[in-house]
Short mmCIF file of C-alpha atoms in Angstrom, two decimals:
data_model
loop_
_atom_site.label_atom_id
_atom_site.label_comp_id
_atom_site.label_asym_id
_atom_site.label_seq_id
_atom_site.Cartn_x
_atom_site.Cartn_y
_atom_site.Cartn_z
CA SER A 1 18.67 22.54 -52.43
CA GLU A 2 20.31 21.71 -49.13
CA ARG A 3 23.57 23.40 -48.18
CA LYS A 4 26.64 21.16 -48.12
CA SER A 5 28.21 23.10 -45.25
CA VAL A 6 26.46 24.82 -42.35
CA GLY A 7 28.16 26.33 -39.33
CA VAL A 8 27.16 28.52 -36.39
CA CYS A 9 29.60 29.84 -33.81
CA THR A 10 28.56 31.70 -30.67
CA THR A 11 30.91 33.82 -28.60
CA ASN A 12 30.50 35.88 -25.46
CA LEU A 13 34.08 37.21 -25.36
CA GLN A 14 34.43 40.97 -24.86
CA ALA A 15 36.68 41.33 -27.91
CA GLY A 16 37.90 39.16 -30.71
CA VAL A 17 38.28 38.47 -34.41
CA ILE A 18 35.86 36.65 -36.68
CA THR A 19 36.69 35.34 -40.15
CA SER A 20 35.06 33.46 -42.95
CA PRO A 21 36.02 29.74 -42.92
CA ASN A 22 39.62 29.05 -44.05
CA TYR A 23 40.50 32.78 -44.18
CA PRO A 24 42.75 33.98 -45.84
CA GLN A 25 42.39 30.92 -48.05
CA PRO A 26 39.17 30.64 -50.12
CA TYR A 27 36.00 29.79 -48.21
CA PRO A 28 34.05 26.65 -49.24
CA ARG A 29 31.30 26.74 -51.84
CA ASP A 30 27.62 26.16 -51.04
CA LEU A 31 27.98 27.37 -47.46
CA LEU A 32 25.86 29.02 -44.78
CA TRP A 33 28.16 30.24 -41.98
CA ALA A 34 27.13 32.42 -39.06
CA PHE A 35 28.61 34.06 -35.98
CA ASN A 36 26.41 34.98 -33.00
CA ILE A 37 28.17 37.62 -30.92
CA ASP A 38 26.42 37.97 -27.55
CA VAL A 39 26.17 41.45 -26.02
CA PRO A 40 25.54 41.71 -22.26
CA GLN A 41 22.80 44.07 -21.10
CA GLY A 42 24.13 47.60 -20.68
CA CYS A 43 26.92 47.06 -23.20
CA SER A 44 27.45 48.01 -26.80
CA LEU A 45 29.26 46.01 -29.47
CA ARG A 46 31.31 47.53 -32.27
CA LEU A 47 32.13 45.45 -35.37
CA ASN A 48 34.80 46.58 -37.87
CA PHE A 49 35.63 44.75 -41.09
CA ARG A 50 39.39 44.94 -41.71
CA GLU A 51 39.33 42.75 -44.83
CA PHE A 52 36.42 42.08 -47.18
CA ARG A 53 37.92 40.39 -50.19
CA LYS A 54 36.26 39.72 -53.49
CA PHE A 55 32.80 38.45 -52.88
CA SER A 56 30.47 38.38 -55.90
CA GLU A 57 30.44 41.66 -57.77
CA PHE A 58 27.43 43.82 -56.94
CA ASN A 59 25.32 44.59 -60.03
CA TRP A 60 25.02 48.39 -59.77
CA ARG A 61 22.93 48.59 -62.96
CA LEU A 62 20.17 46.56 -61.35
CA MET A 63 20.97 47.80 -57.80
CA CYS A 64 20.34 44.31 -56.47
CA PHE A 65 22.10 41.09 -55.59
CA GLN A 66 21.73 38.44 -58.26
CA LEU A 67 20.66 34.86 -57.55
CA GLY A 68 23.81 32.92 -56.75
CA ASP A 69 25.79 35.84 -55.32
CA ASP A 70 27.95 35.38 -52.23
CA TYR A 71 27.16 37.90 -49.51
CA VAL A 72 27.41 38.76 -45.82
CA ASN A 73 24.23 39.73 -43.94
CA ILE A 74 24.36 41.40 -40.51
CA THR A 75 21.32 41.44 -38.20
CA ASN A 76 20.36 41.77 -34.56
CA ASP A 77 17.03 41.19 -32.81
CA THR A 78 15.76 44.64 -33.87
CA GLY A 79 16.37 44.18 -37.60
CA SER A 80 18.91 44.08 -40.39
CA PHE A 81 21.95 46.31 -40.72
CA GLY A 82 22.23 45.25 -44.35
CA SER A 83 23.82 42.81 -46.78
CA TRP A 84 27.16 43.33 -48.50
CA THR A 85 29.04 41.81 -51.41
CA GLY A 86 31.94 42.96 -53.56
CA SER A 87 35.29 44.05 -52.17
CA GLU A 88 34.58 47.25 -50.18
CA ASN A 89 34.48 46.95 -46.40
CA PRO A 90 31.02 47.32 -44.85
CA PRO A 91 30.65 50.32 -42.53
CA GLN A 92 31.36 50.04 -38.81
CA ILE A 93 28.40 48.37 -37.09
CA GLN A 94 27.31 49.24 -33.53
CA SER A 95 24.71 47.19 -31.68
CA SER A 96 23.33 46.91 -28.17
CA ALA A 97 21.83 43.48 -28.91
CA THR A 98 23.28 40.11 -29.93
CA LEU A 99 24.67 40.40 -33.43
CA LEU A 100 24.42 37.73 -36.14
CA VAL A 101 26.98 37.88 -38.96
CA ALA A 102 26.01 35.38 -41.67
CA LEU A 103 27.95 34.43 -44.81
CA GLN A 104 25.99 32.72 -47.56
CA THR A 105 27.76 31.37 -50.63
CA SER A 106 26.66 29.82 -53.89
CA ASP A 107 28.06 26.81 -55.70
CA ASP A 108 29.18 28.75 -58.81
CA GLY A 109 32.78 27.61 -58.43
CA THR A 110 34.32 31.04 -57.73
CA LEU A 111 36.93 30.90 -54.96
CA ASN A 112 37.24 33.96 -52.71
CA PRO A 113 39.14 34.68 -49.46
CA GLY A 114 36.17 36.20 -47.60
CA TYR A 115 36.39 38.52 -44.60
CA LEU A 116 38.19 39.33 -41.38
CA ALA A 117 36.48 41.53 -38.78
CA ASN A 118 37.24 42.50 -35.22
CA TYR A 119 34.70 43.28 -32.54
CA SER A 120 34.81 44.82 -29.09
CA GLN A 121 32.34 45.59 -26.31
CA LYS A 122 32.11 48.60 -24.03
CA ASP A 123 29.73 49.96 -21.45
CA ARG A 124 26.98 51.89 -23.16
CA SER A 125 26.16 55.42 -22.04
CA GLU A 126 22.58 56.73 -22.08
CA ASN A 127 23.18 58.96 -25.10
CA GLU A 128 25.09 56.53 -27.30
CA VAL A 129 23.65 55.85 -30.74
CA THR A 130 23.32 52.10 -31.29
CA ARG A 131 23.43 52.24 -35.10
CA ASN A 132 25.83 54.31 -37.12
CA GLU A 133 24.76 56.90 -39.65
CA SER A 134 25.46 54.76 -42.70
CA PHE A 135 23.38 53.84 -45.70
CA TYR A 136 21.47 50.57 -45.48
CA ALA A 137 19.58 49.03 -48.37
CA CYS A 138 17.08 46.22 -48.73
CA CYS A 139 16.43 44.81 -52.13
CA SER A 140 13.41 42.98 -53.52
CA THR A 141 12.64 41.43 -56.88
CA LEU A 142 9.35 39.86 -55.75
CA SER A 143 6.21 40.65 -57.76
CA SER A 144 4.41 41.72 -54.56
CA GLY A 145 5.19 42.14 -50.90
CA ASN A 146 5.42 44.43 -47.89
CA VAL A 147 7.94 47.19 -47.27
CA THR A 148 8.49 48.29 -43.67
CA SER A 149 10.81 50.58 -41.77
CA PRO A 150 13.38 48.90 -39.47
CA GLY A 151 11.76 47.58 -36.29
CA TYR A 152 8.18 48.09 -37.54
CA PRO A 153 5.64 48.31 -35.88
CA ASN A 154 7.94 49.75 -33.17
CA ALA A 155 9.81 53.04 -33.58
CA TYR A 156 12.64 53.05 -36.07
CA PRO A 157 16.20 53.89 -34.85
CA ASN A 158 17.54 57.45 -34.82
CA ARG A 159 20.20 58.62 -37.28
CA LEU A 160 19.60 55.86 -39.83
CA ARG A 161 19.25 56.22 -43.58
CA TYR A 162 17.36 53.18 -44.85
CA THR A 163 16.44 52.52 -48.48
CA TRP A 164 14.26 49.94 -50.15
CA ILE A 165 15.20 49.13 -53.75
CA ILE A 166 12.41 47.45 -55.72
CA VAL A 167 13.48 46.04 -59.08
CA GLN A 168 11.03 44.86 -61.73
CA PRO A 169 11.46 43.93 -65.41
CA LEU A 170 11.49 46.71 -67.99
CA GLY A 171 7.91 47.76 -68.84
CA CYS A 172 6.43 46.77 -65.47
CA VAL A 173 4.86 49.39 -63.20
CA ILE A 174 5.51 49.43 -59.46
CA GLN A 175 2.52 50.44 -57.36
CA LEU A 176 3.18 51.44 -53.76
CA ASN A 177 0.33 51.82 -51.26
CA PHE A 178 0.94 53.02 -47.69
CA SER A 179 -1.27 51.18 -45.20
CA ASP A 180 0.29 52.75 -42.08
CA PHE A 181 2.44 55.84 -41.65
#
């Protein structure tokens, strides 16, 4: 189905605040909302969530987002930093490339305030790590597919713990074949 509301904002300011639509009031239902935060060459961007209030509850038993969950996904041109839902702030994100922060919501009728995050840019030194040392997870419920490391076929980033979670119905067997290592 087609989204009722779609929005994309692009900023090239050195520092600022981004929020979900209507924050701190509830964000609209059936929404795809994204911020592009441009990062000049030679600079690094740091994104900190100060508020992350009551998105869909994460189903820890299944270790996966459920169809219809509201979530925030953060990516740059080298890959995904992860997707978050629930009410705990995502970790600090550092990027040396344009960052996309996307909020996707369902039409289940739940009203939630959303998020407030601040970002800032600084000159990047040669030795600076561009991703923090946090846990990132990708989740799949597909019956078949490909699993890759971040940035594949290029080198994956240093100091990154990345996990794939593959969920299948009870009684099913998951077969994993490595074609390149």
